[in-house]
Tab-separated table of C-alpha atoms (C1' of nucleotides) in Angstrom:
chain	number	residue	atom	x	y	z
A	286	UNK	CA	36.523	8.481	-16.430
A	287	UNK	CA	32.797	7.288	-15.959
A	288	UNK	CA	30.382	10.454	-14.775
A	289	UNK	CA	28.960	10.684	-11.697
A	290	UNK	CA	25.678	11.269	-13.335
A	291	UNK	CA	24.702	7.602	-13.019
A	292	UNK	CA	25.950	8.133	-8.887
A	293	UNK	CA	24.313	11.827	-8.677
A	294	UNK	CA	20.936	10.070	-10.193
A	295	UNK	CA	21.311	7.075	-7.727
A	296	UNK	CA	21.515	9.003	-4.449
A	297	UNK	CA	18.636	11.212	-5.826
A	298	UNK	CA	16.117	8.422	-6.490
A	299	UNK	CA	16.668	6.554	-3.070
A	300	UNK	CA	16.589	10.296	-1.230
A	301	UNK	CA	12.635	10.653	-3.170
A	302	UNK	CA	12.012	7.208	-2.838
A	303	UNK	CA	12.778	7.062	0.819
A	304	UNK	CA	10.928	10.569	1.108
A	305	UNK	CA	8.145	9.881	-1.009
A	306	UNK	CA	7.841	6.955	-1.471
A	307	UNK	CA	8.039	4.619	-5.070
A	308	UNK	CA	4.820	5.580	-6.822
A	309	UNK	CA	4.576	8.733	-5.636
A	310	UNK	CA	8.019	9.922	-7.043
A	311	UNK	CA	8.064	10.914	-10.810
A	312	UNK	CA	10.699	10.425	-13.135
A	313	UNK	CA	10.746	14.400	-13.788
A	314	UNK	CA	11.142	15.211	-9.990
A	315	UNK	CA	14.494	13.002	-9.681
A	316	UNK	CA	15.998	14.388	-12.999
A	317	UNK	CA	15.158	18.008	-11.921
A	318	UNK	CA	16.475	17.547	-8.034
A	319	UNK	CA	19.569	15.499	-9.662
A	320	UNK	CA	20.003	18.332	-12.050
A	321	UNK	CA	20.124	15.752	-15.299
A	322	UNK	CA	17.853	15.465	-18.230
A	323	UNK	CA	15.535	12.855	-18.337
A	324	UNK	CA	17.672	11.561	-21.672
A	325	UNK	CA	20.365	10.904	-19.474
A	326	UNK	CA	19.154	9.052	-16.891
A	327	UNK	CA	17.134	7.084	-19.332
A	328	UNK	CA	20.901	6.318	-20.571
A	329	UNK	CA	22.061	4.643	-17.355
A	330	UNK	CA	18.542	3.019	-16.791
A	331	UNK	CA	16.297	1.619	-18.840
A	332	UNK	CA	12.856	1.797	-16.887
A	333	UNK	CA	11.871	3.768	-13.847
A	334	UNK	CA	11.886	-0.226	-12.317
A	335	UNK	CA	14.966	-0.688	-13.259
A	336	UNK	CA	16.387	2.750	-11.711
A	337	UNK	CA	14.899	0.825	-8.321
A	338	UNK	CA	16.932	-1.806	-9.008
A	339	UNK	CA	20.109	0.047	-8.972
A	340	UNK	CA	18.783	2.155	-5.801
A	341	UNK	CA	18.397	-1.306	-4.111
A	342	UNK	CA	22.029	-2.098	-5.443
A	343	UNK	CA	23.149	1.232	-3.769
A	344	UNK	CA	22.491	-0.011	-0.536
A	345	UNK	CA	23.496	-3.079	-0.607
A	346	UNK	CA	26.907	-1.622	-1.445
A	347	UNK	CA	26.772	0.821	1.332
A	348	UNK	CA	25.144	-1.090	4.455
A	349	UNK	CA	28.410	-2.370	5.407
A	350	UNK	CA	30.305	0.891	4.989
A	351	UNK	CA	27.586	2.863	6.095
A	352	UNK	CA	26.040	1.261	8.665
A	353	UNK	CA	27.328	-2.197	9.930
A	354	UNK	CA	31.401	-1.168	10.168
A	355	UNK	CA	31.384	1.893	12.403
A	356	UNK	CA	28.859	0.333	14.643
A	357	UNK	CA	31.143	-2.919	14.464
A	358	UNK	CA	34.334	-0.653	15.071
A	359	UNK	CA	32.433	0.819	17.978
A	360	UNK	CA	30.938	-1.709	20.183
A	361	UNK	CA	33.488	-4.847	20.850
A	362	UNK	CA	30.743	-6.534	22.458
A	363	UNK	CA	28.676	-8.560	19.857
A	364	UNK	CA	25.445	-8.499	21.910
A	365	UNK	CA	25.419	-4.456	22.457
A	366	UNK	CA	26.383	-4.357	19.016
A	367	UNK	CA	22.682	-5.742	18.462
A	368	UNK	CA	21.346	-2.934	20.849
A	369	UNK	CA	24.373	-0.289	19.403
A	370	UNK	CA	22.485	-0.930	15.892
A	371	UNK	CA	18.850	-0.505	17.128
A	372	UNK	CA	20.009	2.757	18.483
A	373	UNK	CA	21.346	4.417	15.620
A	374	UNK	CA	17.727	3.714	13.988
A	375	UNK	CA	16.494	5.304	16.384
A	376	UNK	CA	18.948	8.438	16.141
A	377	UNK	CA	17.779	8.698	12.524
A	378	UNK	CA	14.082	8.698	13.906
A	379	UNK	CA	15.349	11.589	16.598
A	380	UNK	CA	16.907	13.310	13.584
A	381	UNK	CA	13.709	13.345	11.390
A	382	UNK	CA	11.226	13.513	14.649
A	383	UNK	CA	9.923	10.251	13.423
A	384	UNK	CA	9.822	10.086	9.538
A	385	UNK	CA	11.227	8.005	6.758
A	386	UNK	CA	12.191	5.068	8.388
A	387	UNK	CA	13.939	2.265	7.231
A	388	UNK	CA	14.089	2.705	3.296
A	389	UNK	CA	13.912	-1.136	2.479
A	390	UNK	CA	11.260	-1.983	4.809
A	391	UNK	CA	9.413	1.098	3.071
A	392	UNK	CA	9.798	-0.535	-0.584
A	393	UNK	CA	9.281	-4.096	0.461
A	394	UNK	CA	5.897	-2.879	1.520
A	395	UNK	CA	5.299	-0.701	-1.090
A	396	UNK	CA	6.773	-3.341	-4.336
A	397	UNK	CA	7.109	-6.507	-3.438
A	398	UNK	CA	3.819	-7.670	-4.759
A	399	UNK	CA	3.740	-5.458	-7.808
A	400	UNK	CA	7.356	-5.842	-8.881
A	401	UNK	CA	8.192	-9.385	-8.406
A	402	UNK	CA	11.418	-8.792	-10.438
A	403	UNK	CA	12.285	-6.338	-7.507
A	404	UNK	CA	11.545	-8.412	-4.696
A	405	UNK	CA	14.686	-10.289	-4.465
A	406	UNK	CA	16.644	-7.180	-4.452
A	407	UNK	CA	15.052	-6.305	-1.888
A	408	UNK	CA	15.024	-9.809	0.222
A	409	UNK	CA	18.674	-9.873	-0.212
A	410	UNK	CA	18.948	-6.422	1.507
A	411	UNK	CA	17.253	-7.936	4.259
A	412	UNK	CA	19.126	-11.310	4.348
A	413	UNK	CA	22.629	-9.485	4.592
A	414	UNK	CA	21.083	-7.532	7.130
A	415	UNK	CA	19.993	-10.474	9.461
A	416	UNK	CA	23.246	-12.355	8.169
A	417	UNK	CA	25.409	-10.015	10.417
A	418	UNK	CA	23.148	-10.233	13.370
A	419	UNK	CA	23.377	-13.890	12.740
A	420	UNK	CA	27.080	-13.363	12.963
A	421	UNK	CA	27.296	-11.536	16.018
A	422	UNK	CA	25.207	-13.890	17.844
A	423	UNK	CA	27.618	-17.069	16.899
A	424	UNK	CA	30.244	-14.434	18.320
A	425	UNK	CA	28.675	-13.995	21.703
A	426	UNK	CA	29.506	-18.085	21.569
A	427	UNK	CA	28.026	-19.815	24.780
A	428	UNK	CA	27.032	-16.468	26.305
A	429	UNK	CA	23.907	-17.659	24.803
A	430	UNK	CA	22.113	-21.050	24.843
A	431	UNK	CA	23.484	-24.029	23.025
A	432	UNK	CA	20.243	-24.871	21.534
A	433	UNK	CA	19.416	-21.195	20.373
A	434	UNK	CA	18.003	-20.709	16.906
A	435	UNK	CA	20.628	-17.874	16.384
A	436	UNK	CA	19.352	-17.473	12.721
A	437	UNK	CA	15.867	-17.068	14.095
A	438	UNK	CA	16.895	-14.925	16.662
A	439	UNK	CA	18.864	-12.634	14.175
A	440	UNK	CA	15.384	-12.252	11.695
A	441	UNK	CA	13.517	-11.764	14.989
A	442	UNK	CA	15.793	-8.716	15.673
A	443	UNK	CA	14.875	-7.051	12.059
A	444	UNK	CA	11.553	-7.611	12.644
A	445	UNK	CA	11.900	-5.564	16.123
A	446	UNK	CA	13.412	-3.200	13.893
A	447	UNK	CA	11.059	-2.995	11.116
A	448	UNK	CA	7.892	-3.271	13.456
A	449	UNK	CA	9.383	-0.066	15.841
A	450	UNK	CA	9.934	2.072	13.388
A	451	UNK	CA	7.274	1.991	11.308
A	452	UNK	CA	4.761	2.105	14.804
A	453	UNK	CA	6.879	5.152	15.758
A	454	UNK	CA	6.097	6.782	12.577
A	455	UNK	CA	2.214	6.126	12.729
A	456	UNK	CA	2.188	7.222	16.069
A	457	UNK	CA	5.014	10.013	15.221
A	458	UNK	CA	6.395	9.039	18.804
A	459	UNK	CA	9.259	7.149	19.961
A	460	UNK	CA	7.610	5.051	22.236
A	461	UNK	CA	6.540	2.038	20.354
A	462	UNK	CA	9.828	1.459	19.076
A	463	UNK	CA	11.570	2.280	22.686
A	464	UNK	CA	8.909	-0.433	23.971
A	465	UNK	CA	9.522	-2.913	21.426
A	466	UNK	CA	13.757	-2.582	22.063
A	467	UNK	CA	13.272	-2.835	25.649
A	468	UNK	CA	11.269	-6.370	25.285
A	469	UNK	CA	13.535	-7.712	23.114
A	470	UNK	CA	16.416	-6.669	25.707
A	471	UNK	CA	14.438	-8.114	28.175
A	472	UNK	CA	14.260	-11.543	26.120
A	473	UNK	CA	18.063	-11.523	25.252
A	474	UNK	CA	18.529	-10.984	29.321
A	475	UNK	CA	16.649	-13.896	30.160
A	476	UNK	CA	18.818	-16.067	26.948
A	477	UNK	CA	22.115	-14.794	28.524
A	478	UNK	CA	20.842	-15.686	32.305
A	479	UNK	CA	19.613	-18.845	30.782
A	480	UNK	CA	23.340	-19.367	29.160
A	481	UNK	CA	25.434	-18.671	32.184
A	482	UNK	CA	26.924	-21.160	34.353
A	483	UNK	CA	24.865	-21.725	37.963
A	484	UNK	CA	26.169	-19.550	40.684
A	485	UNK	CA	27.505	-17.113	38.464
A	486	UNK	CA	26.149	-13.233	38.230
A	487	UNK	CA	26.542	-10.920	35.996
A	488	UNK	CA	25.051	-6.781	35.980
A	489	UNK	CA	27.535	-4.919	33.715
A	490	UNK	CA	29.708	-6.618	30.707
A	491	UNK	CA	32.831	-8.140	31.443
A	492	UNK	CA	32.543	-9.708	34.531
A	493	UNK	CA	32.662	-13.351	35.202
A	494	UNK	CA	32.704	-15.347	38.089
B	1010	UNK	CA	-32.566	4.217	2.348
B	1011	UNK	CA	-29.012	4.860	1.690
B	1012	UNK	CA	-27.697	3.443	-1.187
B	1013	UNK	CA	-24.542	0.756	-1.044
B	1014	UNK	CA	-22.748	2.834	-3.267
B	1015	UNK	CA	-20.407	3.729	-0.836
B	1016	UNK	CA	-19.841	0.387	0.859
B	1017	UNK	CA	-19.267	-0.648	-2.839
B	1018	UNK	CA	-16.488	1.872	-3.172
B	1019	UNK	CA	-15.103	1.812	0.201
B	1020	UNK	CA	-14.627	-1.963	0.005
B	1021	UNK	CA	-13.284	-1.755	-3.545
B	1022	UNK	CA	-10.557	0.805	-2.383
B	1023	UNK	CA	-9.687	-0.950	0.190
B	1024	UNK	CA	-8.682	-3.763	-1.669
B	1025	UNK	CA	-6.883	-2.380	-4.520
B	1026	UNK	CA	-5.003	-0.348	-1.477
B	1027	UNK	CA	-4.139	-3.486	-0.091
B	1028	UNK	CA	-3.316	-4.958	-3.316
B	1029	UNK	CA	-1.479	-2.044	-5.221
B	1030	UNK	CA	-0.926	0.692	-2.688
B	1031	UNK	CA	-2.801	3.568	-2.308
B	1032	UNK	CA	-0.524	6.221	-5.131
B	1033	UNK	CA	-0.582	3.352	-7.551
B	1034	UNK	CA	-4.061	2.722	-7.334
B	1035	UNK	CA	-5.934	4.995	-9.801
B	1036	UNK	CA	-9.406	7.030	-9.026
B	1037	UNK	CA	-10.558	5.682	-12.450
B	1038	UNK	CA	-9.884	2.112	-11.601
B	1039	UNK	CA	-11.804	2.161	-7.855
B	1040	UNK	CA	-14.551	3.457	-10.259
B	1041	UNK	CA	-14.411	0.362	-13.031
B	1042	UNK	CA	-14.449	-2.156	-10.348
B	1043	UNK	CA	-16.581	-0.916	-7.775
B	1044	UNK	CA	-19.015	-0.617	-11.108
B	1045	UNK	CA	-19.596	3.116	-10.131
B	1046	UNK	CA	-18.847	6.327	-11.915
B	1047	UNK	CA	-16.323	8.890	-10.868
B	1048	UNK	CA	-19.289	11.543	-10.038
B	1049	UNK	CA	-20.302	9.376	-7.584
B	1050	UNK	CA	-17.409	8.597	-5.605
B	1051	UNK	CA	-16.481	12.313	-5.941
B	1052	UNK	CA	-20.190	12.418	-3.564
B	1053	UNK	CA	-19.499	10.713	-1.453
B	1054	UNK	CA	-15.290	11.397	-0.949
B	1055	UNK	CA	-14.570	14.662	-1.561
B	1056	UNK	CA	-10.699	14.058	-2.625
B	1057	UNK	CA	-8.901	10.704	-3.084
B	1058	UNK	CA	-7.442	11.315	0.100
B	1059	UNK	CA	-10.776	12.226	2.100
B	1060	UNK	CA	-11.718	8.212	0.272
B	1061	UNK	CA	-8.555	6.775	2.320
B	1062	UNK	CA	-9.444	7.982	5.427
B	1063	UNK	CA	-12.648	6.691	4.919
B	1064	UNK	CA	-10.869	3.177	4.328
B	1065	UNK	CA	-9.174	3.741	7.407
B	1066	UNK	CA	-12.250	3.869	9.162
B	1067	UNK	CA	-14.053	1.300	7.788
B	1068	UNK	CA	-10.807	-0.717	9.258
B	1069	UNK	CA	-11.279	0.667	11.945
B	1070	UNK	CA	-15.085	-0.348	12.618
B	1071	UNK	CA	-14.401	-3.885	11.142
B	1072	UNK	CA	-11.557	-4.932	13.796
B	1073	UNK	CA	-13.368	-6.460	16.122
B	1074	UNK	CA	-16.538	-8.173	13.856
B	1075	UNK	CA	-13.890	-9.855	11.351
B	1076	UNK	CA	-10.846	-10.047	13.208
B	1077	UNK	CA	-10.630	-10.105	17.366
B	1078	UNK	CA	-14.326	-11.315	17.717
B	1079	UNK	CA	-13.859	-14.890	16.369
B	1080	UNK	CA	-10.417	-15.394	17.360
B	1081	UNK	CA	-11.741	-14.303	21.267
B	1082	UNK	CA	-14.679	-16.925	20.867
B	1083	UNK	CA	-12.432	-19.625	19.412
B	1084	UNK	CA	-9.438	-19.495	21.768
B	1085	UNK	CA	-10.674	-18.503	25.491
B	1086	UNK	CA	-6.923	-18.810	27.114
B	1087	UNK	CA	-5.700	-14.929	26.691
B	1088	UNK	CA	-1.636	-15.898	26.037
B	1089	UNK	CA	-3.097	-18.564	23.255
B	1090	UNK	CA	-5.279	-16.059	21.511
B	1091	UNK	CA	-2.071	-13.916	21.414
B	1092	UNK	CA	-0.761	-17.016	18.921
B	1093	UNK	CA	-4.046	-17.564	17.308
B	1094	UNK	CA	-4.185	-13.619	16.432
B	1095	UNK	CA	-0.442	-14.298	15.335
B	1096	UNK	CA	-1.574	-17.640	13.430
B	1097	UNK	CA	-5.044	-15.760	11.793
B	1098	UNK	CA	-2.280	-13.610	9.639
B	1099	UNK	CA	-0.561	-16.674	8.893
B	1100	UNK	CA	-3.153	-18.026	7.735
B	1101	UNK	CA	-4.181	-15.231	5.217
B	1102	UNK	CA	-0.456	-15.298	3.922
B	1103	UNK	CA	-0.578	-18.901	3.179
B	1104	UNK	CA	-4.429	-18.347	1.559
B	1105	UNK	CA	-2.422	-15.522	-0.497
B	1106	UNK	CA	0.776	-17.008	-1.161
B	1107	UNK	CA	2.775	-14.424	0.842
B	1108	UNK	CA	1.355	-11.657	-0.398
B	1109	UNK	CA	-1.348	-8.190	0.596
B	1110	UNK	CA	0.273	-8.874	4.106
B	1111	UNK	CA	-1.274	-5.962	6.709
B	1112	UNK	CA	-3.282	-3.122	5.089
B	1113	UNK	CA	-2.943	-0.587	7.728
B	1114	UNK	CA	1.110	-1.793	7.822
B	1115	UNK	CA	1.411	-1.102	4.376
B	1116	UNK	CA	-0.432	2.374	4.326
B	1117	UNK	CA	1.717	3.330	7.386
B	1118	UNK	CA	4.927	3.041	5.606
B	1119	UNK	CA	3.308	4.359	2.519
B	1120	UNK	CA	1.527	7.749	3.531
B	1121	UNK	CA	2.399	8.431	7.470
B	1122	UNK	CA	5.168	11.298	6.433
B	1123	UNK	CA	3.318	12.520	3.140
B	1124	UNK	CA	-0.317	12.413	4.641
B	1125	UNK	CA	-0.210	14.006	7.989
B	1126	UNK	CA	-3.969	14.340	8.067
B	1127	UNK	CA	-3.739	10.411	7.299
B	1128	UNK	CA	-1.218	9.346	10.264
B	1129	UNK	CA	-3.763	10.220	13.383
B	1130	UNK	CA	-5.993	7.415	11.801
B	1131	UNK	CA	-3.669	4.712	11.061
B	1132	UNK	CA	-2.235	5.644	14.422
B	1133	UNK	CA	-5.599	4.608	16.089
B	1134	UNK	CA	-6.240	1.357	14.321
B	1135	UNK	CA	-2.560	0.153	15.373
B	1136	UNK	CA	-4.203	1.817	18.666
B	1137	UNK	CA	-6.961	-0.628	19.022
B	1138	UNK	CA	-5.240	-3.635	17.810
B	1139	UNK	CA	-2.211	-3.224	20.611
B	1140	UNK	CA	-5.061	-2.298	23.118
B	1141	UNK	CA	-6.967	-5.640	22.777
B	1142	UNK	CA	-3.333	-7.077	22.764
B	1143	UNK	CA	-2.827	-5.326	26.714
B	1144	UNK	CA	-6.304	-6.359	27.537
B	1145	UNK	CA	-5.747	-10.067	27.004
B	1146	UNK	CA	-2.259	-9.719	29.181
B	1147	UNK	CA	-4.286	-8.336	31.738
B	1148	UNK	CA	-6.510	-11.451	31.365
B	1149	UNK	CA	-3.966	-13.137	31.977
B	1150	UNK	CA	-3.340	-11.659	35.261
B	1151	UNK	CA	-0.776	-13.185	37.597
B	1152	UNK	CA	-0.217	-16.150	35.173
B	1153	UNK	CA	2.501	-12.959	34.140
B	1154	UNK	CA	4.889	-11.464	36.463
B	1155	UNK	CA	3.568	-8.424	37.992
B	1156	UNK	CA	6.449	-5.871	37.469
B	1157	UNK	CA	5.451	-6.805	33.568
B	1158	UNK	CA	4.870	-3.618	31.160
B	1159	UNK	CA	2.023	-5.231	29.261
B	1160	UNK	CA	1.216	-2.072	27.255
B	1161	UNK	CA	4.955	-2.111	26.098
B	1162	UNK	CA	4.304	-5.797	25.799
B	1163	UNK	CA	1.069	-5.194	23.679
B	1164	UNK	CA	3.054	-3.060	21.362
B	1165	UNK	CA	6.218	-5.550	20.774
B	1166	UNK	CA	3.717	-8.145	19.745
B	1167	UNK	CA	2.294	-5.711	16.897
B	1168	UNK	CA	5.816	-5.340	16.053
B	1169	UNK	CA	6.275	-9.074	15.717
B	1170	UNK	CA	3.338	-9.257	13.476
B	1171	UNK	CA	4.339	-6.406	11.294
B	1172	UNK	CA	7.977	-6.925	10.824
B	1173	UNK	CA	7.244	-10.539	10.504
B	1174	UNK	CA	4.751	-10.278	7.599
B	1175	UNK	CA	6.878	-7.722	5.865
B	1176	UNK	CA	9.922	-10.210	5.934
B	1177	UNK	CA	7.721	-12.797	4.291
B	1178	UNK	CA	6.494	-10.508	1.909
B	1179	UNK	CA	10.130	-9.650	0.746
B	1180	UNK	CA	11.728	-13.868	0.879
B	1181	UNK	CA	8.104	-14.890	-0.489
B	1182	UNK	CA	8.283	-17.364	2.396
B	1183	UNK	CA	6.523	-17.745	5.887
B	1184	UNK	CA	10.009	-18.748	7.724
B	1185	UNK	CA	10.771	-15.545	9.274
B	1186	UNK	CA	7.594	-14.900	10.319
B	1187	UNK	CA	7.436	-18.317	12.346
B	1188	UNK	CA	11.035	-17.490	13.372
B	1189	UNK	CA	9.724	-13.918	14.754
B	1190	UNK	CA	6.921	-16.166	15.785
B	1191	UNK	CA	8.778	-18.915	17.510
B	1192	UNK	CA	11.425	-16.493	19.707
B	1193	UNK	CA	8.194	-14.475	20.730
B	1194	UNK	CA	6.780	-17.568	22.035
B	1195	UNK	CA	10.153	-18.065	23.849
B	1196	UNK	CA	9.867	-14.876	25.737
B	1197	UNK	CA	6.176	-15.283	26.703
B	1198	UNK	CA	7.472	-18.702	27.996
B	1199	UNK	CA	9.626	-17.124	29.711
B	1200	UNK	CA	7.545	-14.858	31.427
B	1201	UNK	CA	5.144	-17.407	32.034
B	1202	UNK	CA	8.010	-19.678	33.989
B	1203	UNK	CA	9.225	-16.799	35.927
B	1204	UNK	CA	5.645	-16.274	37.225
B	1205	UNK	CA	5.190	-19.249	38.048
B	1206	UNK	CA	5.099	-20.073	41.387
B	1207	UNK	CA	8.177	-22.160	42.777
B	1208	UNK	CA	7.886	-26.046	42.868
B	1209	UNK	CA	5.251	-26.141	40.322
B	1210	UNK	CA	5.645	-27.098	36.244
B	1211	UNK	CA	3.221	-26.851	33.974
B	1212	UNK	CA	3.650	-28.496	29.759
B	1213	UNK	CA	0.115	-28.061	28.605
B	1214	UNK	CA	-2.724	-25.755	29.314
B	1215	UNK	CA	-5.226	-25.346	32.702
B	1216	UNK	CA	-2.342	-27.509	34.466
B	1217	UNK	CA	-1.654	-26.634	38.090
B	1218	UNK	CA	0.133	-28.229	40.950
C	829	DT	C1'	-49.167	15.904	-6.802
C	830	DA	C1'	-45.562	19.444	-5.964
C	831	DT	C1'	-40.969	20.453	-4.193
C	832	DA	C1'	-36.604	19.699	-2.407
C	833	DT	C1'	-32.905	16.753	-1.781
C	834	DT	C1'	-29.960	13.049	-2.863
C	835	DC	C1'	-27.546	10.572	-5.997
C	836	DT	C1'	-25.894	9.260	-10.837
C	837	DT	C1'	-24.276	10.121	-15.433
C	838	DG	C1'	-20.163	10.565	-18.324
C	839	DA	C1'	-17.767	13.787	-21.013
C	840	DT	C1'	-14.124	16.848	-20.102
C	841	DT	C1'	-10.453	19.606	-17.793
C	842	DG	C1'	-5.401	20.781	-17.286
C	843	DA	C1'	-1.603	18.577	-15.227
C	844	DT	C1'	1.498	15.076	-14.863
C	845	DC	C1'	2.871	10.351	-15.933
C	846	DG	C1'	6.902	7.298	-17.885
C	847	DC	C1'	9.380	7.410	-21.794
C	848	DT	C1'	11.413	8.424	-26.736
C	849	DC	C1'	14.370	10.332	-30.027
C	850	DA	C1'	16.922	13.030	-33.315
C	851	DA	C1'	20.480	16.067	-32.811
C	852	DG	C1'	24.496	17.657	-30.692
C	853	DT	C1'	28.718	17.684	-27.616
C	854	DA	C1'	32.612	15.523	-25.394
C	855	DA	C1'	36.183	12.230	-24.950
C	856	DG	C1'	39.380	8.411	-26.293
C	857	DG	C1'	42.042	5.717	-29.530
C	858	DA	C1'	44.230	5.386	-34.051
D	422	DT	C1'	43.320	14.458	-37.839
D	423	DC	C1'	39.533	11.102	-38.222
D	424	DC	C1'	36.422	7.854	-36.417
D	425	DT	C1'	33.903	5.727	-32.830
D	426	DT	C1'	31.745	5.512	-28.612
D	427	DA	C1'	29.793	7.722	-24.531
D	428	DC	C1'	26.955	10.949	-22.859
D	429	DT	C1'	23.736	15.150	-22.908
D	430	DT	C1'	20.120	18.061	-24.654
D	431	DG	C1'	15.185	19.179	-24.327
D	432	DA	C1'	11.135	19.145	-26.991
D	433	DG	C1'	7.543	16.178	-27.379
D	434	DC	C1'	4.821	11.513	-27.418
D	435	DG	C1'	0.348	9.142	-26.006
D	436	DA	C1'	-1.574	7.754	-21.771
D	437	DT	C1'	-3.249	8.410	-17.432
D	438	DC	C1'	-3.777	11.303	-13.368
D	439	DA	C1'	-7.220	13.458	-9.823
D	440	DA	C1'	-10.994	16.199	-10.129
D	441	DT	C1'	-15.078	18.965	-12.129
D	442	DC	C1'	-19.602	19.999	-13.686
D	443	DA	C1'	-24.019	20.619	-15.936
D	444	DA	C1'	-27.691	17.772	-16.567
D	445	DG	C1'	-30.835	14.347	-15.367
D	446	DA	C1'	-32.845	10.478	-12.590
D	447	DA	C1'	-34.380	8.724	-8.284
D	448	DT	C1'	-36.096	9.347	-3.744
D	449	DA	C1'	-38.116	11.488	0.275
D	450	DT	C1'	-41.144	14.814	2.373
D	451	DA	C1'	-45.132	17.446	2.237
DNA sequence: TATATTCTTGATTGATCGCTCAAGTAAGGA
DNA sequence: TCCTTACTTGAGCGATCAATCAAGAATATA
């Protein structure tokens, strides 16, 4: 019968970290949003560091359920799946009219030279991230070129990510990150045209021949 | 005859900015290392954040002498100063051992939502970096295909840059910045090639026919 | 030289920082 | 019931935070 202090704490610290940012969040703030004492979250974490450990834990439990399944459950098609993904960052950005972002990039940015005991944490966020784009490009199968570096291609898409959003949030418009989506559809056209047997055309999905 | 106090502190800021963020970066410590006492920066700035707009700035004005300037003058083909830019970054990660990565990157994720008096001025130095970006695309003239959206363009290759460099940041290794590296070079290529007019080939540079 | 302005000194402010701890309550097993 | 462990309480620690200010030194103009 474990509390759901330690969980109540947890969602509170990557909420204000996400908001706020790391260093800018105190200890005090989380405890009095969570509605704890600092006592008690000092019981379930030792260190302020380590409560970013266990935020960076928190969503690496919850990317797949979160994130990754209902998009998977949603879009059959492994390469709109890519595009299906990049969208729902971009509802979030709609949502918050272009704030907060993604909260990993935000912390690898903010910690990953001053916490080097929190950098893997966060690379491994990123690496099961890519891992399932990787995935879905070995399930489009010779829809795309035999010779593609899928696992490049799959880090290249998080980097589209990460670069739109945070450009839409210094510009606190859409349009970087639209721009930056619609170049790497543009390059993924040219990889599938590239891919696809000669005399064969294709417009919308499913068609062949 | 006015005094370098202010260069001194602008330039100190800036790098403990770059190399602890600007929350975790203390007033008092600007002060011990720029060798200057807190009366004086509180002359020249009038609030900590007034001192990182005025790091913003000096980004801003420093662009072109430190950055675009030589890499223009070293590498006259436009589409290969695109990689040299890309390559200049590289560079400083591999002087740094993955590390600092993009100061204006890192105070965009770090202050856009919490500063909005900040954003407008990280906002224009992404500005000016994408717009030197479009004007060497333009360079490049028909070399590209016409129906081309080189500002959109301009923008995706900050977003290479900056989700690159924050991926290497977080694996402490340059591979997925070459990989975001590498499948932008594929695309270019592959604008390049569809440009190109039909019957010709070209491997290496100022080839034609 | 006289006067005004610019810049520097450095101690000090109240607030907040991350964190501790002794005491107390609650819950589970025997 | 007794004992142990798990968890909570909340005041309080020393340190550091951004910022202030009265005083003085340096500099420029006249």
């Amino acid at each position: 019968m474990a509390p759901d202090t330690r969980e109540k704490i947890l969602q509170t610290a990557a909420r204000l970290f996400l908001e706020q940012g790391f260093s800018a969040t105190g200890v005090s703030t989380i405890c009095r949003e969570a509605g704890v004492n600092s006592g008690s979250l000092y019981h379930f974490f030792e260190s302020k560091d380590a409560l970013l450990v266990g935020v960076l834990n928190w969503y690496e439990e919850h990317l797949d359920p979160i994130v990754m399944g209902p998009i998977e459950h949603a879009q059959p098609d492994p390469v709109e799946r890519i595009f299906a993904l990049l969208a729902w960052y971009r509802g979030n950005m709609v949502a918050t009219e272009c704030r907060l972002g993604c909260p990993i990039g935000n912390l690898a940015l903010e910690v990953s030279d001053t916490h080097p005991q929190v950098r893997p944490h966060i690379d491994i966020n990123f690496a099961n991230w890519s891992a399932r784009i990787e995935a879905w490009l070995n399930e489009a199968g010779d829809r795309l070129p035999a010779d593609l570096d899928r696992r490049g291609l799959s880090k290249f898409v998080l980097t589209v990510m990460e670069g739109g959003l945070m450009q839409a949030r210094a510009s606190d418009e859409l349009g970087p990150f639209d721009d930056s989506v619609a170049q790497l559809r543009a390059y993924i056209d040219a990889l599938l045209e590239r891919a696809r047997p000669t005399g064969t055309t294709q417009r919308t999905e499913e068609t062949s021949a």
